[in-house]
Structure formats: structure tokens, C-alpha cells
Amino acid sequence: MKRICFFAGSKSAFNILFDTLNFGWMLQEDFELDLVTTKPDELEPLAEFFEMHGSSFSSTRVGEARALARYLDRNQPDVLVNVVEPSIHGTTVGVLASRHNLPFVYRYSGDLFDLYRVSHGWRKPAQFALNNVLGRFALSTGDSYMALGPTGKMRLINHGAPPSDIGVLPPPINENRFDAIEEPDLSVPNDRKVILYAGRRSRIKGMNDLNTAIPEILKRRDDLQFVFVGSHGIDPDIPSRFQDHVTMVGRVPLGGMPSYFSAADLLVLPTYNEGLPRVVTEALCAGTPVVARDVADIASATENTFDTIDEFINMVVSFENLPLDNATPFTRSALRDDYLEFFSQF
């Protein structure tokens, strides 16, 4: 049985956990699976599908590279894959894969080639150097490529990847997480509809636009409650007369988001840079429509996209008229055969 090694290094965010967990669910019957991580305790659920390696190394850039090097000195997988960080992890995995004469699958896990365009100040040249200089080198070491959608595939082609070597493989969603969900206690008045924002709150994620849009929306509809889930970032800055229409939930325990998606009447995502965000496809799995900015591969999951703040405001005000997009193509059950076919080439 062929062996696939996934490399997560020192990264253990919830999206990494759930993506990799679903990779394991889809692939474990046909492949032997290894995971190199310096944080096995934080990724403990993955032990159901993966043999874990790298626990004795520090969670630094040097430590995670040493963990992969030690793994390759002792094991001979048939292919190596970076889970995230295509520029940094891609370089680490690509160089070590070449040294050991192993195929490397470069996973383009976010729209990083375009991140510098929406960055400001010193971050703009820094992001360009990281993702478009180092990132292009990492790309050049790949043998095959995973894109999250058609835009990701186009980015890879534009940066030199052969089209025939690219597989479009969206992040898989476990649809069973949305069965038998209990409603969260949001303390929202019964006569108000819940407009949910989930994730890190930053300028790149569209918080400035939300600060502009929320008062304009509430002037036209006072039956809406904006609920923010997530503990990181800047707080909404809106006039005091509208503050009773904003609920700050804070951090939600791992695995707790399905209940919030189900309780919401609409998910909003005004982000300026994404790949194919899990919050979009999980909201759709929960039966909740989405309004999101038309960036990267978001339009492959929902037709409810916007480009301007005015469009966003109008869509939220009349959100009951928006269609609910079909989440089935993004479930792990639907994607399993595509993943198996892609990895069967090695």
C-alpha cells in the first residue's frame, strides 16, 4: 500500500486540523498515512488516521524542518504534501523531497500570490518577497499541485505550474458535523435575525467595511443582530445607538461552530484575501446562505458575491431573497473519489 506523508510542521489551527482530518477519512482505506507535526497534542484527533512523527522537535522553523528531515531519514513515503503555508512549508518540503528523490505535491492553500496587493505599509513588500519570490521557488520544486478552485489553478498556471499537473481539490467538509446540533445561547431578541461574522477580525478580513456598512444596514432594518464569533482582532467601531445590535461571542470551543452557523440567518464575509474559506462551505452545510466578497475561489462556492460596499449593504438588507447555494460538492463524501484519483498517480 502506498504511503503519503503530510507535513503540518508547527501549525495546528482549526482549519488545519479539520482539513487534515478529512484527508485522513477519505484516504485511509487506500493509503498508509503519515503526518509530520511538532504539535501532536494539539492535533491529537488525527491519530485516528495518521501515524504521527516529529513530537520531539521544537515548534520553530528550524525545529519543523529538522522533524521532516529526521522522518525522511527513517522512512520512505511515496509522496510528500504540505498542508498549509505553500511558501515556507512548500520550500521546506520541496527541498527535502528533492534531496530524497521523492515526489512533492505543492498545495496552494490560500491566495497568497495576490496577498501583497491588499497589504499596506511594510507588509506589502514583505508579502511580495515571501509569497512571490520564495513562493515561486517553492512552486518550482513541485511535481504535482493541489488548487482549491479554478482561481487557485489560474494563479498556479500564471506562476509557471503546468496545467496538466494541477488537481482542483477543494477543502473537504464533514457534513456529519451538522447533525443533531443544539442551539447556542446568543441572547438575541426573538424578533431579530442573526447576521454572523466568524473568524479573525482584521482590515484584510474586511472589518473597516463592516464598520461602514453596519450602521447603513441598521438604518434600513432594525430587526437585524450582528453576531461576531472569534477572539482575535479589532472590535467593531460603530455609533453607540447601534451597539445593542452587536453581539460579541468570543472564542468558541473546537468543534463548536456548527451550532452558530445553524443559528444564523446569514453569514457575511467581506474579506479581501482568501482561498476557499471553510466558514463559507460550513455555513452552506448548515443551511445558512452566505454573502461574501468576490475574491479567489469564493465564487466557486456561492453566487452571492459582491465587489462594492453598496452591493454588500443591499444584499444584506434583502438577504431573504438570496439563494442558498448547494454545499454537497464540498463534502468529503462527494470529494473522496477526486482525492483518491489524484493521489493514485504516485
Short mmCIF file of C-alpha atoms in Angstrom, two decimals:
data_model
loop_
_atom_site.label_atom_id
_atom_site.label_comp_id
_atom_site.label_asym_id
_atom_site.label_seq_id
_atom_site.Cartn_x
_atom_site.Cartn_y
_atom_site.Cartn_z
CA MET A 1 0.00 0.00 0.00
CA LYS A 2 1.40 3.39 -0.98
CA ARG A 3 2.32 5.86 1.75
CA ILE A 4 1.51 9.59 1.78
CA CYS A 5 3.26 11.95 4.17
CA PHE A 6 1.50 15.22 5.02
CA PHE A 7 3.58 18.00 6.58
CA ALA A 8 1.92 20.39 9.05
CA GLY A 9 5.07 21.43 10.91
CA SER A 10 4.25 23.67 13.87
CA LYS A 11 0.83 24.72 12.56
CA SER A 12 -2.26 23.48 14.40
CA ALA A 13 -5.10 25.93 13.70
CA PHE A 14 -8.64 24.56 13.46
CA ASN A 15 -8.68 24.67 9.65
CA ILE A 16 -5.51 22.58 9.54
CA LEU A 17 -6.99 20.07 11.95
CA PHE A 18 -10.27 19.70 10.08
CA ASP A 19 -8.74 19.69 6.59
CA THR A 20 -6.23 17.02 7.56
CA LEU A 21 -8.81 15.02 9.49
CA ASN A 22 -10.95 14.87 6.36
CA PHE A 23 -7.95 13.96 4.21
CA GLY A 24 -7.44 11.02 6.53
CA TRP A 25 -11.09 9.98 6.38
CA MET A 26 -11.04 10.00 2.57
CA LEU A 27 -7.67 8.32 2.03
CA GLN A 28 -7.06 5.92 4.93
CA GLU A 29 -8.59 2.83 3.33
CA ASP A 30 -6.39 3.09 0.22
CA PHE A 31 -3.13 4.56 1.56
CA GLU A 32 -0.84 4.45 4.56
CA LEU A 33 -0.83 7.95 6.04
CA ASP A 34 1.86 9.79 7.99
CA LEU A 35 1.77 13.28 9.49
CA VAL A 36 4.86 15.24 10.47
CA THR A 37 3.92 17.72 13.20
CA THR A 38 5.71 19.23 16.16
CA LYS A 39 2.35 19.68 17.93
CA PRO A 40 0.82 16.20 18.08
CA ASP A 41 -1.10 17.00 21.27
CA GLU A 42 -2.98 19.83 19.55
CA LEU A 43 -3.69 17.61 16.53
CA GLU A 44 -4.46 14.51 18.61
CA PRO A 45 -7.70 13.61 16.73
CA LEU A 46 -5.60 12.96 13.62
CA ALA A 47 -4.04 9.91 15.27
CA GLU A 48 -7.17 8.01 14.21
CA PHE A 49 -5.97 8.09 10.60
CA PHE A 50 -2.27 9.10 10.68
CA GLU A 51 0.94 7.80 12.17
CA MET A 52 2.34 10.89 13.89
CA HIS A 53 6.00 11.96 13.64
CA GLY A 54 8.02 14.92 14.89
CA SER A 55 6.92 15.28 18.52
CA SER A 56 10.48 15.54 19.86
CA PHE A 57 11.31 18.68 17.89
CA SER A 58 10.70 22.32 18.79
CA SER A 59 7.83 24.25 17.21
CA THR A 60 10.14 26.65 15.37
CA ARG A 61 11.00 26.93 11.69
CA VAL A 62 14.25 25.09 12.33
CA GLY A 63 12.53 22.50 14.51
CA GLU A 64 9.83 21.67 12.00
CA ALA A 65 12.42 21.34 9.18
CA ARG A 66 14.52 19.04 11.37
CA ALA A 67 11.41 16.98 12.15
CA LEU A 68 10.76 16.37 8.45
CA ALA A 69 14.43 15.65 7.76
CA ARG A 70 14.51 13.07 10.58
CA TYR A 71 11.31 11.48 9.29
CA LEU A 72 12.75 11.16 5.77
CA ASP A 73 15.99 9.68 7.09
CA ARG A 74 13.96 6.87 8.66
CA ASN A 75 11.01 6.48 6.26
CA GLN A 76 10.41 6.24 2.53
CA PRO A 77 6.95 7.64 1.65
CA ASP A 78 5.72 7.61 -1.92
CA VAL A 79 4.80 11.31 -1.90
CA LEU A 80 5.12 14.40 0.33
CA VAL A 81 2.43 17.09 0.72
CA ASN A 82 2.41 20.45 2.50
CA VAL A 83 -0.91 21.04 4.26
CA VAL A 84 -0.60 24.84 4.52
CA GLU A 85 1.96 27.64 4.10
CA PRO A 86 2.87 26.93 0.47
CA SER A 87 5.72 29.46 0.52
CA ILE A 88 7.54 28.47 3.73
CA HIS A 89 6.43 24.86 4.17
CA GLY A 90 6.49 24.41 0.41
CA THR A 91 10.15 25.39 0.34
CA THR A 92 10.99 23.08 3.25
CA VAL A 93 9.14 20.11 1.79
CA GLY A 94 10.27 20.80 -1.79
CA VAL A 95 13.96 20.97 -0.91
CA LEU A 96 13.88 17.84 1.27
CA ALA A 97 11.75 15.94 -1.27
CA SER A 98 14.34 16.72 -3.96
CA ARG A 99 17.18 15.65 -1.69
CA HIS A 100 15.47 12.29 -1.10
CA ASN A 101 14.29 11.94 -4.71
CA LEU A 102 10.60 11.90 -3.71
CA PRO A 103 7.56 13.42 -5.45
CA PHE A 104 6.29 16.63 -3.87
CA VAL A 105 2.67 17.80 -4.05
CA TYR A 106 2.53 21.58 -3.62
CA ARG A 107 -0.80 22.51 -2.04
CA TYR A 108 -1.80 26.12 -2.76
CA SER A 109 -3.84 26.51 0.42
CA GLY A 110 -4.69 30.21 0.10
CA ASP A 111 -4.49 33.01 -2.46
CA LEU A 112 -1.07 34.11 -1.27
CA PHE A 113 0.31 35.18 -4.65
CA ASP A 114 -2.17 38.07 -4.57
CA LEU A 115 -1.92 38.92 -0.86
CA TYR A 116 0.58 41.74 -1.39
CA ARG A 117 -1.99 43.61 -3.50
CA VAL A 118 -4.24 44.21 -0.47
CA SER A 119 -1.43 44.61 2.09
CA HIS A 120 -0.35 48.03 3.37
CA GLY A 121 2.89 49.62 4.52
CA TRP A 122 5.89 47.38 5.12
CA ARG A 123 3.69 44.32 4.75
CA LYS A 124 3.27 44.87 1.01
CA PRO A 125 6.95 44.30 0.05
CA ALA A 126 7.28 41.67 2.78
CA GLN A 127 4.33 39.69 1.45
CA PHE A 128 5.62 40.01 -2.10
CA ALA A 129 9.06 38.74 -1.11
CA LEU A 130 7.63 35.86 0.91
CA ASN A 131 4.93 34.66 -1.45
CA ASN A 132 6.05 35.80 -4.90
CA VAL A 133 9.80 35.29 -4.61
CA LEU A 134 10.28 32.49 -2.09
CA GLY A 135 6.85 31.18 -3.05
CA ARG A 136 7.79 30.92 -6.71
CA PHE A 137 10.86 28.91 -5.76
CA ALA A 138 8.71 26.57 -3.66
CA LEU A 139 6.32 26.21 -6.61
CA SER A 140 9.20 25.28 -8.90
CA THR A 141 10.06 22.30 -6.69
CA GLY A 142 6.60 20.74 -7.06
CA ASP A 143 5.85 17.65 -9.13
CA SER A 144 2.08 17.98 -8.85
CA TYR A 145 -0.17 20.69 -7.46
CA MET A 146 -3.39 20.99 -5.48
CA ALA A 147 -5.57 24.07 -6.04
CA LEU A 148 -8.66 24.84 -4.01
CA GLY A 149 -10.65 26.02 -7.03
CA PRO A 150 -10.42 27.46 -10.55
CA THR A 151 -8.90 30.76 -9.42
CA GLY A 152 -6.21 28.94 -7.48
CA LYS A 153 -5.48 26.84 -10.55
CA MET A 154 -5.17 30.00 -12.67
CA ARG A 155 -2.74 31.50 -10.14
CA LEU A 156 -0.57 28.37 -10.30
CA ILE A 157 -0.57 28.37 -14.10
CA ASN A 158 0.32 32.07 -14.21
CA HIS A 159 3.28 31.36 -11.93
CA GLY A 160 4.61 28.51 -14.03
CA ALA A 161 2.86 25.29 -12.99
CA PRO A 162 1.90 23.01 -15.92
CA PRO A 163 -1.91 22.86 -16.22
CA SER A 164 -1.89 19.08 -16.64
CA ASP A 165 -0.18 18.66 -13.24
CA ILE A 166 -2.79 20.63 -11.26
CA GLY A 167 -5.72 19.00 -9.48
CA VAL A 168 -8.63 21.13 -8.26
CA LEU A 169 -9.37 19.72 -4.81
CA PRO A 170 -11.47 21.96 -2.51
CA PRO A 171 -11.06 21.67 1.25
CA PRO A 172 -13.45 18.86 2.27
CA ILE A 173 -16.26 19.39 4.76
CA ASN A 174 -17.57 16.72 7.11
CA GLU A 175 -21.32 17.06 6.62
CA ASN A 176 -21.99 14.84 9.65
CA ARG A 177 -20.82 17.64 11.97
CA PHE A 178 -24.13 19.37 11.29
CA ASP A 179 -26.38 16.58 12.55
CA ALA A 180 -28.28 16.97 15.86
CA ILE A 181 -26.99 20.46 16.65
CA GLU A 182 -28.02 22.30 19.82
CA GLU A 183 -28.82 26.00 19.51
CA PRO A 184 -26.30 28.31 21.21
CA ASP A 185 -27.46 30.91 23.73
CA LEU A 186 -26.83 34.16 21.86
CA SER A 187 -29.15 36.36 23.97
CA VAL A 188 -30.54 37.86 20.77
CA PRO A 189 -34.07 39.33 20.86
CA ASN A 190 -36.59 36.93 19.31
CA ASP A 191 -37.69 39.48 16.71
CA ARG A 192 -34.19 39.90 15.24
CA LYS A 193 -32.44 37.97 12.50
CA VAL A 194 -28.85 36.87 13.14
CA ILE A 195 -26.15 38.10 10.76
CA LEU A 196 -22.99 36.13 11.59
CA TYR A 197 -19.34 37.02 11.11
CA ALA A 198 -16.93 34.22 12.05
CA GLY A 199 -13.15 34.39 12.21
CA ARG A 200 -10.28 36.77 12.76
CA ARG A 201 -11.26 40.45 12.70
CA SER A 202 -8.77 42.50 10.68
CA ARG A 203 -8.59 45.05 7.90
CA ILE A 204 -7.74 42.31 5.39
CA LYS A 205 -10.85 40.42 6.54
CA GLY A 206 -13.00 43.50 5.87
CA MET A 207 -13.60 44.92 9.35
CA ASN A 208 -13.32 48.53 8.14
CA ASP A 209 -16.01 47.82 5.56
CA LEU A 210 -18.23 46.26 8.23
CA ASN A 211 -17.84 49.36 10.39
CA THR A 212 -19.08 51.41 7.45
CA ALA A 213 -21.83 49.02 6.38
CA ILE A 214 -23.45 48.02 9.69
CA PRO A 215 -24.89 51.47 10.54
CA GLU A 216 -26.22 51.88 7.00
CA ILE A 217 -27.83 48.44 7.12
CA LEU A 218 -29.42 49.06 10.52
CA LYS A 219 -30.86 52.39 9.37
CA ARG A 220 -32.87 50.39 6.85
CA ARG A 221 -33.55 47.34 9.02
CA ASP A 222 -33.63 47.45 12.80
CA ASP A 223 -34.58 43.77 13.04
CA LEU A 224 -31.00 42.53 12.50
CA GLN A 225 -28.42 41.46 15.06
CA PHE A 226 -24.75 41.25 14.02
CA VAL A 227 -23.00 38.42 15.88
CA PHE A 228 -19.20 38.21 15.86
CA VAL A 229 -17.62 34.86 16.72
CA GLY A 230 -13.87 34.72 17.28
CA SER A 231 -11.46 36.11 19.84
CA HIS A 232 -8.76 37.70 17.70
CA GLY A 233 -8.62 41.13 16.11
CA ILE A 234 -10.21 44.56 16.32
CA ASP A 235 -13.67 45.13 17.73
CA PRO A 236 -16.46 46.69 15.66
CA ASP A 237 -16.40 50.50 15.79
CA ILE A 238 -19.94 51.72 15.19
CA PRO A 239 -22.11 54.54 16.63
CA SER A 240 -23.37 53.96 20.16
CA ARG A 241 -27.04 53.97 19.12
CA PHE A 242 -26.45 50.76 17.15
CA GLN A 243 -24.34 48.89 19.69
CA ASP A 244 -27.28 46.92 21.10
CA HIS A 245 -27.49 45.34 17.64
CA VAL A 246 -24.00 43.83 18.00
CA THR A 247 -23.14 40.68 19.98
CA MET A 248 -19.53 39.66 20.65
CA VAL A 249 -19.33 35.92 21.36
CA GLY A 250 -15.57 35.48 21.63
CA ARG A 251 -13.72 32.23 21.20
CA VAL A 252 -15.77 29.11 20.52
CA PRO A 253 -14.51 25.65 21.62
CA LEU A 254 -13.09 23.44 18.90
CA GLY A 255 -15.94 21.82 17.02
CA GLY A 256 -18.49 24.31 18.31
CA MET A 257 -19.02 26.37 15.16
CA PRO A 258 -21.77 24.27 13.51
CA SER A 259 -24.29 25.43 16.11
CA TYR A 260 -23.53 29.08 15.32
CA PHE A 261 -23.78 28.51 11.59
CA SER A 262 -27.14 26.81 12.12
CA ALA A 263 -28.41 29.58 14.40
CA ALA A 264 -27.51 32.30 11.90
CA ASP A 265 -29.84 33.59 9.21
CA LEU A 266 -26.92 34.85 7.11
CA LEU A 267 -23.12 34.60 7.12
CA VAL A 268 -21.17 37.64 5.92
CA LEU A 269 -17.53 37.60 4.80
CA PRO A 270 -16.21 40.90 3.40
CA THR A 271 -12.62 39.63 3.23
CA TYR A 272 -10.10 40.96 0.72
CA ASN A 273 -7.98 37.82 0.57
CA GLU A 274 -8.90 34.16 0.93
CA GLY A 275 -8.55 30.80 -0.73
CA LEU A 276 -11.79 28.89 -0.36
CA PRO A 277 -12.77 29.68 3.25
CA ARG A 278 -14.15 26.92 5.42
CA VAL A 279 -16.65 29.31 7.02
CA VAL A 280 -18.42 29.66 3.66
CA THR A 281 -18.82 25.98 2.89
CA GLU A 282 -19.63 25.06 6.50
CA ALA A 283 -22.33 27.75 6.66
CA LEU A 284 -23.84 26.32 3.49
CA CYS A 285 -23.70 22.82 5.00
CA ALA A 286 -25.71 24.20 7.92
CA GLY A 287 -28.34 25.57 5.53
CA THR A 288 -27.32 29.21 6.01
CA PRO A 289 -26.88 31.48 2.98
CA VAL A 290 -23.70 33.47 2.54
CA VAL A 291 -22.77 36.96 1.30
CA ALA A 292 -19.06 37.24 0.55
CA ARG A 293 -16.65 39.39 -1.41
CA ASP A 294 -15.79 38.02 -4.83
CA VAL A 295 -12.14 37.10 -4.21
CA ALA A 296 -10.13 33.99 -5.00
CA ASP A 297 -12.34 30.87 -5.16
CA ILE A 298 -15.31 32.10 -3.12
CA ALA A 299 -17.45 32.37 -6.27
CA SER A 300 -16.99 28.63 -6.84
CA ALA A 301 -18.99 28.03 -3.64
CA THR A 302 -21.61 30.79 -3.68
CA GLU A 303 -23.18 33.07 -6.25
CA ASN A 304 -23.96 35.64 -3.54
CA THR A 305 -20.81 37.69 -4.05
CA PHE A 306 -20.17 41.42 -4.13
CA ASP A 307 -17.45 43.87 -5.15
CA THR A 308 -18.50 47.17 -3.52
CA ILE A 309 -19.76 48.16 -0.08
CA ASP A 310 -23.03 49.41 -1.61
CA GLU A 311 -23.61 45.99 -3.16
CA PHE A 312 -22.87 44.37 0.19
CA ILE A 313 -25.30 46.63 2.04
CA ASN A 314 -28.10 45.99 -0.45
CA MET A 315 -27.57 42.22 -0.35
CA VAL A 316 -27.67 42.07 3.45
CA VAL A 317 -30.75 44.29 3.65
CA SER A 318 -32.64 41.96 1.31
CA PHE A 319 -30.89 38.71 2.25
CA GLU A 320 -34.17 36.74 2.41
CA ASN A 321 -34.22 36.93 -1.40
CA LEU A 322 -30.80 35.32 -1.78
CA PRO A 323 -30.48 31.69 -2.88
CA LEU A 324 -28.97 29.02 -0.66
CA ASP A 325 -26.06 27.50 -2.56
CA ASN A 326 -25.52 23.76 -2.72
CA ALA A 327 -22.80 22.59 -0.33
CA THR A 328 -22.82 18.95 -1.45
CA PRO A 329 -19.87 19.29 -3.91
CA PHE A 330 -17.66 20.36 -0.99
CA THR A 331 -18.44 17.47 1.34
CA ARG A 332 -15.84 14.81 1.93
CA SER A 333 -18.23 12.14 0.67
CA ALA A 334 -18.53 13.90 -2.69
CA LEU A 335 -14.81 14.71 -2.93
CA ARG A 336 -13.43 11.34 -1.87
CA ASP A 337 -13.12 9.88 -5.38
CA ASP A 338 -11.38 13.02 -6.66
CA TYR A 339 -8.80 12.84 -3.88
CA LEU A 340 -8.25 9.12 -4.42
CA GLU A 341 -7.78 9.60 -8.15
CA PHE A 342 -5.29 12.43 -7.60
CA PHE A 343 -3.08 10.52 -5.15
CA SER A 344 -3.31 7.26 -7.10
CA GLN A 345 -0.95 8.78 -9.70
CA PHE A 346 2.06 8.36 -7.39
#
